[in-house]
Coordinates of C-alpha atoms in Angstrom, one line a residue:
D1 CA 97.3 116.2 81.0
I2 CA 95.0 117.6 83.6
V3 CA 91.8 119.4 82.9
L4 CA 89.8 121.1 85.7
V5 CA 86.3 122.4 85.3
V6 CA 86.0 125.2 87.8
G7 CA 83.1 127.2 89.0
C8 CA 82.8 127.9 92.7
Q9 CA 86.0 129.4 94.0
G10 CA 87.5 129.1 90.5
P11 CA 89.9 132.1 91.0
Q12 CA 91.2 130.4 94.2
V13 CA 91.8 127.2 92.3
R14 CA 93.6 129.0 89.5
E15 CA 95.7 131.0 91.9
R16 CA 96.8 127.8 93.7
L17 CA 97.5 125.6 90.6
G18 CA 98.5 128.3 88.1
S19 CA 99.2 127.1 84.6
S20 CA 100.0 123.5 85.6
V21 CA 96.5 122.4 84.4
R22 CA 94.0 123.5 81.8
Y23 CA 90.8 125.1 82.9
I24 CA 87.2 125.0 81.6
E25 CA 84.9 127.5 83.3
N26 CA 81.4 126.5 84.5
Q27 CA 79.7 129.8 85.0
A28 CA 76.4 128.0 85.7
F29 CA 77.8 126.1 88.7
R30 CA 75.2 127.6 91.1
T31 CA 72.2 126.1 89.1
T32 CA 73.7 122.9 87.6
N33 CA 75.1 119.7 88.8
S34 CA 78.4 118.0 87.9
I35 CA 77.0 116.5 84.7
F36 CA 76.9 120.0 83.3
S37 CA 80.6 120.5 84.2
L38 CA 81.3 117.2 82.4
Y39 CA 79.3 118.5 79.4
L40 CA 81.4 121.6 79.2
A41 CA 84.5 119.3 79.1
R42 CA 83.0 116.9 76.6
E43 CA 85.7 117.7 74.0
E44 CA 88.1 116.0 76.4
L45 CA 86.1 112.8 76.3
N46 CA 87.9 111.3 73.3
T47 CA 90.8 109.4 74.8
D48 CA 91.7 107.2 77.8
L49 CA 91.0 109.2 80.9
V50 CA 90.3 109.2 84.6
L51 CA 87.3 111.2 85.9
F52 CA 86.6 112.3 89.4
N53 CA 85.1 115.2 91.4
C54 CA 87.2 117.6 93.4
D55 CA 85.4 116.8 96.6
I56 CA 86.9 113.3 96.9
L57 CA 89.9 112.9 99.1
F58 CA 91.7 109.5 98.5
H59 CA 94.9 107.6 99.0
K60 CA 97.0 107.6 95.8
S61 CA 96.8 103.7 95.9
V62 CA 93.1 104.0 95.1
L63 CA 94.0 105.6 91.8
R64 CA 96.9 103.1 91.2
R65 CA 94.6 100.2 91.8
L66 CA 92.0 101.6 89.4
L67 CA 94.6 102.2 86.7
D68 CA 96.1 98.8 87.1
A69 CA 92.8 96.9 87.0
P70 CA 92.4 94.7 83.9
F71 CA 89.2 96.5 82.9
A72 CA 89.0 99.2 80.2
N73 CA 86.2 101.0 82.0
A74 CA 85.9 100.8 85.8
V75 CA 84.8 102.6 88.9
A76 CA 86.6 102.4 92.3
V77 CA 84.2 101.1 95.0
D78 CA 84.1 100.5 98.7
S79 CA 82.1 97.5 99.8
R80 CA 83.3 97.9 103.4
T81 CA 81.6 101.2 104.2
E82 CA 78.2 101.4 105.7
L83 CA 75.8 101.7 102.7
M84 CA 73.4 104.6 103.2
A85 CA 70.6 106.3 101.3
N86 CA 71.5 109.3 99.0
E87 CA 75.0 108.0 98.5
M88 CA 76.3 106.9 95.1
N89 CA 75.5 103.2 95.6
V90 CA 76.5 100.4 93.3
T91 CA 75.3 96.9 92.5
T92 CA 77.6 94.4 90.8
D93 CA 77.3 90.9 89.4
A94 CA 79.6 87.9 90.2
E95 CA 82.1 89.1 87.6
Q96 CA 82.3 92.6 89.3
R97 CA 80.4 94.2 86.4
I98 CA 78.4 97.2 87.6
T99 CA 74.7 96.5 87.0
R100 CA 73.4 99.8 88.6
I101 CA 74.9 103.0 90.0
S102 CA 72.8 105.7 91.5
K103 CA 72.2 107.9 94.5
S104 CA 68.6 106.7 94.4
L105 CA 69.6 103.0 94.7
D106 CA 68.3 101.5 97.9
P107 CA 71.3 100.7 100.1
T108 CA 69.8 97.3 101.0
D109 CA 70.1 96.4 97.3
A110 CA 73.6 97.7 96.9
T111 CA 76.9 95.8 97.1
A112 CA 79.2 98.8 97.5
Q113 CA 79.4 102.6 97.4
S114 CA 81.1 104.3 94.5
M115 CA 84.3 106.2 95.4
Q116 CA 83.4 108.4 92.4
L117 CA 86.7 107.8 90.6
A118 CA 86.3 106.2 87.2
K119 CA 88.5 105.3 84.3
F120 CA 87.5 105.0 80.7
D121 CA 89.2 103.9 77.5
A122 CA 88.6 106.0 74.4
H123 CA 85.5 103.9 73.5
G124 CA 84.1 104.2 77.0
A125 CA 84.8 107.9 77.1
A126 CA 83.0 108.4 73.8
S127 CA 80.0 106.5 75.1
V128 CA 79.9 108.7 78.2
R129 CA 80.3 111.8 76.0
S130 CA 77.3 110.8 73.8
E131 CA 75.1 110.1 76.9
V132 CA 76.2 113.4 78.5
E133 CA 75.2 115.3 75.4
L134 CA 71.8 113.5 75.3
L135 CA 71.1 114.2 78.9
I136 CA 72.0 117.9 78.7
E137 CA 70.1 118.4 75.5
G138 CA 67.1 116.7 77.3
G139 CA 67.3 119.3 80.1
H140 CA 68.9 117.1 82.7
E141 CA 71.6 119.4 83.9
N142 CA 70.9 118.6 87.5
T143 CA 71.8 115.0 87.5
F144 CA 75.1 113.2 88.1
P145 CA 77.7 112.0 85.6
T146 CA 76.9 108.4 86.5
S147 CA 73.6 108.9 84.7
A148 CA 75.8 108.8 81.5
Y149 CA 77.2 105.4 82.3
G150 CA 74.1 103.5 81.2
K151 CA 75.2 102.3 77.8
L152 CA 78.4 100.9 79.3
I153 CA 76.4 99.2 82.0
E154 CA 74.0 97.8 79.5
A155 CA 76.9 96.4 77.4
N156 CA 78.5 94.8 80.6
C157 CA 81.5 97.0 80.0
L158 CA 81.7 98.9 83.3
H159 CA 83.5 97.1 86.2
A160 CA 83.9 97.7 89.9
V161 CA 87.4 97.8 91.4
E162 CA 87.4 97.3 95.1
A163 CA 89.5 99.8 97.1
G164 CA 87.5 100.0 100.4
D165 CA 90.6 98.9 102.3
L166 CA 92.2 102.3 101.5
P167 CA 91.5 105.6 103.1
W168 CA 89.1 107.9 101.2
T169 CA 86.1 110.2 101.8
E170 CA 83.8 112.6 100.0
I171 CA 83.5 116.1 101.4
D172 CA 79.9 117.4 101.1
S173 CA 79.5 119.1 104.4
L174 CA 81.3 120.5 107.4
N175 CA 81.0 117.2 109.2
D176 CA 82.6 115.4 106.1
Y177 CA 85.4 118.0 106.2
E178 CA 86.1 117.4 109.8
K179 CA 86.1 113.6 109.2
A180 CA 88.5 114.1 106.3
M181 CA 90.9 116.3 108.2
G182 CA 90.8 114.2 111.4
K183 CA 90.6 110.6 110.1
V184 CA 91.5 110.4 106.4
L185 CA 94.2 113.1 105.8
P186 CA 96.5 111.7 108.5
L187 CA 96.4 108.3 106.7
L188 CA 97.4 109.9 103.4
R189 CA 100.7 111.4 104.8

């Protein structure tokens, strides 16, 4: 069961995928961040699920590793990449529990970068849903979904699953796109 929140280029996505998925429309995509898209899909946050943004290109084994991990709630991470400012950096403890996740996390304090693929069980999804609702009601529609992971982190219920040995990239710019097409996509075929 696949649900896509579409906004920018929504008609193009619908044309390409047709009725093979369910759609939720984010008409405020120009003025909000991805947490608002998640808010619009909050009714879906009531069961086991996998959550990721459309700008992540990854090898299918990343998803398989995440799903096979023994944790109910987890995020795929890459500890091999160069950690940089303004990326979704992560810190973990000795048991691979995530202790912090944020784009404002100093890379010198981080242990890995989030690949921005997460899985949640029904309890974890409900926790994220509750936090998303509080954030949006508090006027924080320009933050990231990871801001809603706080309760799971506080409860030591969100784990990191290492997948940095597998090809992946986030596409936020033309340079990222060129890297994805030249270096990552060939490794996925």
